[in-house]
mmCIF file of C-alpha atoms in Angstrom:
data_model
loop_
_atom_site.group_PDB
_atom_site.id
_atom_site.type_symbol
_atom_site.label_atom_id
_atom_site.label_comp_id
_atom_site.label_asym_id
_atom_site.label_seq_id
_atom_site.Cartn_x
_atom_site.Cartn_y
_atom_site.Cartn_z
ATOM 1 C CA MET G 1 53.190 33.754 30.458
ATOM 2 C CA SER G 2 51.272 37.823 30.184
ATOM 3 C CA ALA G 3 47.806 36.235 31.069
ATOM 4 C CA THR G 4 45.918 37.758 34.296
ATOM 5 C CA VAL G 5 44.754 34.281 36.143
ATOM 6 C CA LEU G 6 41.323 34.116 37.255
ATOM 7 C CA ASP G 7 41.234 31.670 40.199
ATOM 8 C CA GLY G 8 37.804 29.794 41.680
ATOM 9 C CA LYS G 9 39.095 29.180 44.816
ATOM 10 C CA VAL G 10 38.931 33.184 45.255
ATOM 11 C CA VAL G 11 35.423 33.257 44.021
ATOM 12 C CA ALA G 12 34.085 29.683 45.020
ATOM 13 C CA ARG G 13 35.278 31.390 49.070
ATOM 14 C CA VAL G 14 33.280 34.831 48.523
ATOM 15 C CA VAL G 15 29.973 32.158 46.810
ATOM 16 C CA LEU G 16 30.257 29.898 50.344
ATOM 17 C CA ASP G 17 30.463 32.891 52.461
ATOM 18 C CA GLU G 18 27.448 33.932 50.744
ATOM 19 C CA VAL G 19 25.352 30.149 51.742
ATOM 20 C CA ARG G 20 27.232 30.127 54.966
ATOM 21 C CA THR G 21 25.310 33.350 55.775
ATOM 22 C CA ARG G 22 21.601 32.873 54.337
ATOM 23 C CA VAL G 23 21.823 29.412 55.807
ATOM 24 C CA ALA G 24 22.800 30.789 58.929
ATOM 25 C CA ALA G 25 19.272 33.738 58.124
ATOM 26 C CA LEU G 26 17.881 30.162 58.165
ATOM 27 C CA ALA G 27 18.249 28.780 60.969
ATOM 28 C CA GLU G 28 17.311 31.916 63.334
ATOM 29 C CA ALA G 29 14.660 31.453 61.935
ATOM 30 C CA GLY G 30 13.834 28.125 63.380
ATOM 31 C CA GLU G 31 14.633 26.356 59.622
ATOM 32 C CA GLY G 32 17.554 23.309 59.156
ATOM 33 C CA VAL G 33 19.019 22.696 55.697
ATOM 34 C CA THR G 34 19.758 19.391 54.816
ATOM 35 C CA LEU G 35 20.928 17.712 51.565
ATOM 36 C CA ALA G 36 20.692 14.322 50.941
ATOM 37 C CA THR G 37 23.884 12.924 49.268
ATOM 38 C CA ILE G 38 23.637 9.516 47.612
ATOM 39 C CA LEU G 39 26.806 7.049 45.439
ATOM 40 C CA VAL G 40 26.453 3.910 44.864
ATOM 41 C CA GLY G 41 29.016 1.705 44.674
ATOM 42 C CA ASP G 42 32.957 2.053 45.153
ATOM 43 C CA ASP G 43 35.126 4.196 42.892
ATOM 44 C CA PRO G 44 36.954 5.857 44.139
ATOM 45 C CA ALA G 45 36.899 9.471 42.780
ATOM 46 C CA SER G 46 32.852 9.317 42.980
ATOM 47 C CA ALA G 47 33.799 8.805 46.968
ATOM 48 C CA THR G 48 36.016 11.844 46.884
ATOM 49 C CA TYR G 49 33.545 14.438 45.047
ATOM 50 C CA VAL G 50 31.291 13.294 47.338
ATOM 51 C CA ARG G 51 33.029 13.416 50.198
ATOM 52 C CA SER G 52 34.177 17.198 49.057
ATOM 53 C CA LYS G 53 30.820 18.086 48.475
ATOM 54 C CA ARG G 54 29.742 16.942 52.149
ATOM 55 C CA ARG G 55 32.238 18.837 53.842
ATOM 56 C CA ARG G 56 31.314 21.926 52.048
ATOM 57 C CA ALA G 57 27.768 21.398 53.230
ATOM 58 C CA ALA G 58 29.208 21.342 56.909
ATOM 59 C CA GLU G 59 31.414 23.829 56.571
ATOM 60 C CA VAL G 60 28.553 26.436 55.629
ATOM 61 C CA GLY G 61 25.591 25.009 57.907
ATOM 62 C CA ILE G 62 24.092 22.444 55.671
ATOM 63 C CA ARG G 63 23.219 18.952 57.173
ATOM 64 C CA SER G 64 23.806 16.166 54.770
ATOM 65 C CA VAL G 65 22.777 12.994 54.749
ATOM 66 C CA HIS G 66 24.463 10.497 53.310
ATOM 67 C CA HIS G 67 23.476 7.063 51.129
ATOM 68 C CA ALA G 68 26.106 4.504 49.951
ATOM 69 C CA LEU G 69 24.515 2.116 48.027
ATOM 70 C CA ASP G 70 25.784 -1.223 46.645
ATOM 71 C CA ALA G 71 27.542 -1.395 43.160
ATOM 72 C CA GLY G 72 24.708 -4.153 42.960
ATOM 73 C CA VAL G 73 21.534 -2.424 43.572
ATOM 74 C CA THR G 74 18.682 -2.397 40.811
ATOM 75 C CA GLN G 75 18.294 0.087 38.808
ATOM 76 C CA GLU G 76 14.285 0.306 40.745
ATOM 77 C CA GLU G 77 16.755 0.753 44.155
ATOM 78 C CA VAL G 78 17.505 3.683 42.915
ATOM 79 C CA VAL G 79 14.952 5.228 42.040
ATOM 80 C CA GLY G 80 13.095 3.331 45.194
ATOM 81 C CA LEU G 81 15.556 5.685 47.236
ATOM 82 C CA ILE G 82 15.171 9.058 44.639
ATOM 83 C CA ARG G 83 11.328 9.115 45.113
ATOM 84 C CA SER G 84 11.275 8.249 48.963
ATOM 85 C CA LEU G 85 14.095 11.657 49.518
ATOM 86 C CA SER G 86 11.942 13.720 47.448
ATOM 87 C CA SER G 87 8.672 13.282 49.167
ATOM 88 C CA ASP G 88 10.554 13.753 52.922
ATOM 89 C CA PRO G 89 9.683 17.469 54.423
ATOM 90 C CA GLY G 90 12.789 17.394 55.710
ATOM 91 C CA ILE G 91 14.781 17.115 52.810
ATOM 92 C CA HIS G 92 15.675 20.213 50.394
ATOM 93 C CA GLY G 93 18.128 19.561 48.643
ATOM 94 C CA ILE G 94 19.521 15.446 46.624
ATOM 95 C CA LEU G 95 22.717 14.957 44.926
ATOM 96 C CA LEU G 96 22.815 11.395 43.160
ATOM 97 C CA GLN G 97 26.269 10.874 42.440
ATOM 98 C CA LEU G 98 26.927 10.726 38.629
ATOM 99 C CA PRO G 99 27.868 8.385 36.712
ATOM 100 C CA LEU G 100 26.058 5.253 38.607
ATOM 101 C CA PRO G 101 28.126 1.638 38.032
ATOM 102 C CA GLY G 102 27.634 -0.272 34.705
ATOM 103 C CA GLY G 103 23.843 -1.215 34.326
ATOM 104 C CA LEU G 104 22.595 1.559 35.957
ATOM 105 C CA ASP G 105 20.759 4.139 33.588
ATOM 106 C CA ASP G 106 21.778 7.733 34.984
ATOM 107 C CA GLN G 107 19.357 10.291 33.418
ATOM 108 C CA ALA G 108 16.080 8.230 33.959
ATOM 109 C CA ALA G 109 17.663 8.253 37.276
ATOM 110 C CA THR G 110 17.702 11.777 37.652
ATOM 111 C CA GLN G 111 13.991 12.548 36.299
ATOM 112 C CA GLN G 112 12.892 10.705 40.233
ATOM 113 C CA ILE G 113 14.265 13.566 41.550
ATOM 114 C CA HIS G 114 11.736 16.406 42.687
ATOM 115 C CA PRO G 115 12.915 19.262 40.703
ATOM 116 C CA SER G 116 12.583 21.314 43.751
ATOM 117 C CA LYS G 117 15.806 19.670 45.610
ATOM 118 C CA ASP G 118 17.388 18.787 42.964
ATOM 119 C CA VAL G 119 20.148 20.361 43.552
ATOM 120 C CA ASP G 120 23.091 19.884 40.578
ATOM 121 C CA GLY G 121 20.497 21.306 38.102
ATOM 122 C CA LEU G 122 20.350 18.441 35.656
ATOM 123 C CA HIS G 123 16.329 17.303 35.979
ATOM 124 C CA PRO G 124 14.858 17.971 31.818
ATOM 125 C CA THR G 125 12.569 20.675 34.311
ATOM 126 C CA ASN G 126 14.596 22.506 36.296
ATOM 127 C CA LEU G 127 16.719 22.256 32.187
ATOM 128 C CA GLY G 128 14.164 23.629 29.972
ATOM 129 C CA MET G 129 13.024 26.354 32.713
ATOM 130 C CA ILE G 130 17.001 27.930 31.441
ATOM 131 C CA VAL G 131 15.274 27.338 27.819
ATOM 132 C CA LEU G 132 12.102 29.897 29.362
ATOM 133 C CA ASP G 133 14.831 32.485 31.628
ATOM 134 C CA ARG G 134 13.387 31.715 34.168
ATOM 135 C CA SER G 135 15.734 28.645 35.903
ATOM 136 C CA VAL G 136 15.978 28.932 39.530
ATOM 137 C CA LEU G 137 18.093 25.460 40.005
ATOM 138 C CA ALA G 138 20.957 25.882 37.615
ATOM 139 C CA PRO G 139 23.053 23.593 36.224
ATOM 140 C CA CYS G 140 25.906 24.283 39.118
ATOM 141 C CA THR G 141 29.600 24.172 36.776
ATOM 142 C CA PRO G 142 27.681 26.658 33.909
ATOM 143 C CA SER G 143 26.793 28.977 37.498
ATOM 144 C CA GLY G 144 30.142 28.873 38.477
ATOM 145 C CA CYS G 145 31.813 30.289 34.928
ATOM 146 C CA LEU G 146 29.350 32.347 35.435
ATOM 147 C CA ARG G 147 29.950 33.548 38.757
ATOM 148 C CA ILE G 148 33.810 33.921 37.966
ATOM 149 C CA LEU G 149 32.999 35.727 34.711
ATOM 150 C CA ASP G 150 31.278 38.486 36.915
ATOM 151 C CA HIS G 151 33.582 38.292 39.833
ATOM 152 C CA TYR G 152 36.289 39.446 37.532
ATOM 153 C CA ARG G 153 34.242 41.740 36.110
ATOM 154 C CA VAL G 154 34.723 40.293 31.946
ATOM 155 C CA PRO G 155 32.053 42.187 30.012
ATOM 156 C CA VAL G 156 29.227 40.147 28.911
ATOM 157 C CA ARG G 157 26.748 41.750 26.682
ATOM 158 C CA GLY G 158 27.128 41.291 23.284
ATOM 159 C CA ALA G 159 30.142 39.937 23.455
ATOM 160 C CA ASN G 160 31.643 36.959 21.471
ATOM 161 C CA VAL G 161 31.464 34.106 23.594
ATOM 162 C CA VAL G 162 32.096 30.420 21.873
ATOM 163 C CA VAL G 163 31.711 27.516 23.867
ATOM 164 C CA VAL G 164 33.369 24.259 22.864
ATOM 165 C CA GLY G 165 31.795 21.195 24.225
ATOM 166 C CA ARG G 166 28.088 20.152 23.996
ATOM 167 C CA SER G 167 27.108 18.094 26.807
ATOM 168 C CA PHE G 168 23.938 18.571 29.182
ATOM 169 C CA LEU G 169 26.146 18.393 32.157
ATOM 170 C CA VAL G 170 28.181 22.485 30.482
ATOM 171 C CA GLY G 171 28.026 22.568 27.102
ATOM 172 C CA ARG G 172 24.188 23.396 26.225
ATOM 173 C CA PRO G 173 23.437 24.447 29.696
ATOM 174 C CA LEU G 174 25.984 27.808 29.156
ATOM 175 C CA ALA G 175 25.289 28.344 25.344
ATOM 176 C CA LEU G 176 21.685 28.867 27.312
ATOM 177 C CA LEU G 177 22.586 30.679 30.146
ATOM 178 C CA LEU G 178 24.808 32.246 28.450
ATOM 179 C CA ALA G 179 22.257 33.828 25.797
ATOM 180 C CA THR G 180 19.240 34.867 28.364
ATOM 181 C CA ARG G 181 17.689 37.999 29.037
ATOM 182 C CA GLY G 182 20.332 40.586 30.945
ATOM 183 C CA ILE G 183 23.573 38.233 29.992
ATOM 184 C CA ASP G 184 22.909 39.130 26.294
ATOM 185 C CA ALA G 185 26.176 37.349 24.198
ATOM 186 C CA THR G 186 26.435 36.627 21.257
ATOM 187 C CA VAL G 187 27.059 31.948 21.928
ATOM 188 C CA THR G 188 28.193 30.213 19.263
ATOM 189 C CA ILE G 189 28.579 26.224 20.007
ATOM 190 C CA ALA G 190 31.432 24.472 18.842
ATOM 191 C CA HIS G 191 32.524 20.618 19.575
ATOM 192 C CA SER G 192 35.972 18.574 19.005
ATOM 193 C CA ARG G 193 34.323 17.776 15.114
ATOM 194 C CA THR G 194 34.517 20.823 14.724
ATOM 195 C CA ARG G 195 35.383 21.996 10.699
ATOM 196 C CA ALA G 196 38.508 24.467 11.115
ATOM 197 C CA LEU G 197 38.168 24.935 15.047
ATOM 198 C CA PRO G 198 40.639 27.004 15.355
ATOM 199 C CA GLU G 199 39.687 30.120 12.940
ATOM 200 C CA VAL G 200 35.849 29.523 14.981
ATOM 201 C CA THR G 201 37.255 29.693 18.515
ATOM 202 C CA ARG G 202 39.217 32.580 17.255
ATOM 203 C CA ARG G 203 36.420 35.373 16.907
ATOM 204 C CA ALA G 204 35.556 34.152 20.538
ATOM 205 C CA ASP G 205 35.513 37.515 23.115
ATOM 206 C CA ILE G 206 35.531 35.247 25.843
ATOM 207 C CA LEU G 207 36.400 31.190 25.143
ATOM 208 C CA VAL G 208 34.608 28.549 27.611
ATOM 209 C CA VAL G 209 36.504 25.114 26.600
ATOM 210 C CA ALA G 210 34.163 21.769 28.081
ATOM 211 C CA VAL G 211 35.412 18.950 25.609
ATOM 212 C CA GLY G 212 36.947 16.268 27.701
ATOM 213 C CA ARG G 213 40.484 16.508 26.054
ATOM 214 C CA ALA G 214 43.489 16.992 27.531
ATOM 215 C CA GLU G 215 44.793 19.910 26.230
ATOM 216 C CA MET G 216 42.924 19.527 23.360
ATOM 217 C CA ILE G 217 42.910 24.156 23.177
ATOM 218 C CA SER G 218 46.908 25.934 22.295
ATOM 219 C CA SER G 219 47.301 29.361 21.660
ATOM 220 C CA GLU G 220 46.737 28.839 17.476
ATOM 221 C CA HIS G 221 42.750 28.707 18.836
ATOM 222 C CA VAL G 222 42.522 31.723 21.255
ATOM 223 C CA ARG G 223 42.641 35.270 19.988
ATOM 224 C CA PRO G 224 45.302 37.608 21.254
ATOM 225 C CA GLY G 225 43.465 39.220 24.647
ATOM 226 C CA ALA G 226 40.085 36.902 24.733
ATOM 227 C CA VAL G 227 39.651 36.104 28.023
ATOM 228 C CA VAL G 228 39.712 31.281 28.194
ATOM 229 C CA ILE G 229 37.604 29.504 30.565
ATOM 230 C CA ASP G 230 38.451 25.850 30.723
ATOM 231 C CA VAL G 231 35.959 23.896 31.847
ATOM 232 C CA GLY G 232 38.009 20.378 31.138
ATOM 233 C CA ILE G 233 40.449 18.751 34.101
ATOM 234 C CA ASN G 234 42.135 15.624 33.089
ATOM 235 C CA ARG G 235 44.904 13.557 34.316
ATOM 236 C CA THR G 236 47.939 12.770 32.222
ATOM 237 C CA ASP G 237 49.596 9.320 32.251
ATOM 238 C CA SER G 238 52.672 10.604 34.745
ATOM 239 C CA GLY G 239 48.954 11.353 37.611
ATOM 240 C CA ARG G 240 49.369 15.314 37.078
ATOM 241 C CA LEU G 241 45.752 16.968 36.502
ATOM 242 C CA VAL G 242 45.968 19.328 33.543
ATOM 243 C CA GLY G 243 42.155 21.192 31.642
ATOM 244 C CA ASP G 244 40.789 21.278 27.877
ATOM 245 C CA VAL G 245 43.620 24.563 27.675
ATOM 246 C CA ASP G 246 47.524 23.930 27.280
ATOM 247 C CA PHE G 247 47.606 26.953 29.890
ATOM 248 C CA GLU G 248 51.193 26.992 29.139
ATOM 249 C CA ASP G 249 51.027 27.807 25.950
ATOM 250 C CA VAL G 250 47.512 29.913 25.751
ATOM 251 C CA ALA G 251 48.801 32.005 28.800
ATOM 252 C CA ARG G 252 50.894 33.372 26.256
ATOM 253 C CA VAL G 253 48.058 35.308 24.617
ATOM 254 C CA ALA G 254 45.621 34.760 26.446
ATOM 255 C CA GLY G 255 43.690 38.352 28.282
ATOM 256 C CA ALA G 256 42.862 36.413 31.189
ATOM 257 C CA ILE G 257 42.577 32.327 31.931
ATOM 258 C CA THR G 258 41.153 29.839 34.900
ATOM 259 C CA PRO G 259 43.837 27.313 35.536
ATOM 260 C CA VAL G 260 43.376 23.453 36.257
ATOM 261 C CA PRO G 261 43.321 22.889 39.143
ATOM 262 C CA GLY G 262 42.137 25.889 40.831
ATOM 263 C CA GLY G 263 39.153 28.110 38.512
ATOM 264 C CA VAL G 264 36.275 26.400 37.611
ATOM 265 C CA GLY G 265 36.163 22.540 39.959
ATOM 266 C CA PRO G 266 35.865 25.084 43.233
ATOM 267 C CA MET G 267 32.998 26.969 41.758
ATOM 268 C CA THR G 268 31.552 23.139 40.779
ATOM 269 C CA VAL G 269 31.353 22.620 44.586
ATOM 270 C CA ALA G 270 30.399 26.066 45.581
ATOM 271 C CA MET G 271 26.913 26.866 43.649
ATOM 272 C CA LEU G 272 25.666 23.595 44.384
ATOM 273 C CA MET G 273 25.290 24.733 48.248
ATOM 274 C CA ARG G 274 24.260 27.937 47.049
ATOM 275 C CA ASN G 275 21.520 25.542 44.765
ATOM 276 C CA THR G 276 20.981 23.903 48.418
ATOM 277 C CA VAL G 277 19.753 26.978 50.088
ATOM 278 C CA ILE G 278 18.385 28.661 47.710
ATOM 279 C CA ALA G 279 15.992 25.328 47.334
ATOM 280 C CA ALA G 280 15.429 25.242 50.510
ATOM 281 C CA GLU G 281 14.409 29.018 51.180
ATOM 282 C CA ASN G 282 12.088 27.834 47.694
ATOM 283 C CA ARG G 283 10.453 25.193 49.731
ATOM 284 C CA ILE G 284 9.699 27.357 53.142
ATOM 285 C CA ARG G 285 8.246 29.958 51.390
ATOM 286 C CA GLY G 286 6.410 27.578 49.510
ATOM 287 C CA ALA G 287 7.486 27.902 46.670
#
């Protein structure tokens, strides 16, 4: 393996240290920071993710208030809770763990979170602010990818970036963020149905993969020396966690690459904590 490994755990620790300092400054001024978490149903993976986020919150001094709802709740009950938390001045951020159980509408529920408390950055208002180059609470995974690039001093301005994946969670907002003023990348969005995909991805100085297919990207997709950011996380039949990139194969030709696990994953939680303290600071300032 010749590629430099871009360790997301290292970058996440830096971000969390920054958040801890900002939370402490608010505490000294008599202001606490509170994150409300909502988990609907008993999906083990979702429960694990929420526990992890609450642990990180505690580590940086953010208080979390958890709401566990039965899988049989109605859309109206979920919306009622979200509206109540949105109007509560003691709550600074709201995290609705997705996906919701079958029969409930993820997007309709997310839209009920007040944009100023949308620490996942998924409300249409916050996504629209990216288009206007005015994003404050940006989606956590895309902003985590950018922070990795910044931490490892990967040149982005003027770079050719190919994002493989077009979801509203990662691919689309990341492409917009990369193209904003001040970042100034030249961005192509590709996906699993792009014709001659290897020809497209080999043009990339930076290749970001968020398509949700285990080890879909091989060395034939990567220009020698390119930087590869693997957003995917998939579990194989044997229980092994792998990304959307064949790590061992691609690492032979890439200049740098994020691992799975330990790459983008830790950054998503770290940026969630960052968004939470930003939301608290904005509320205290009356922004």
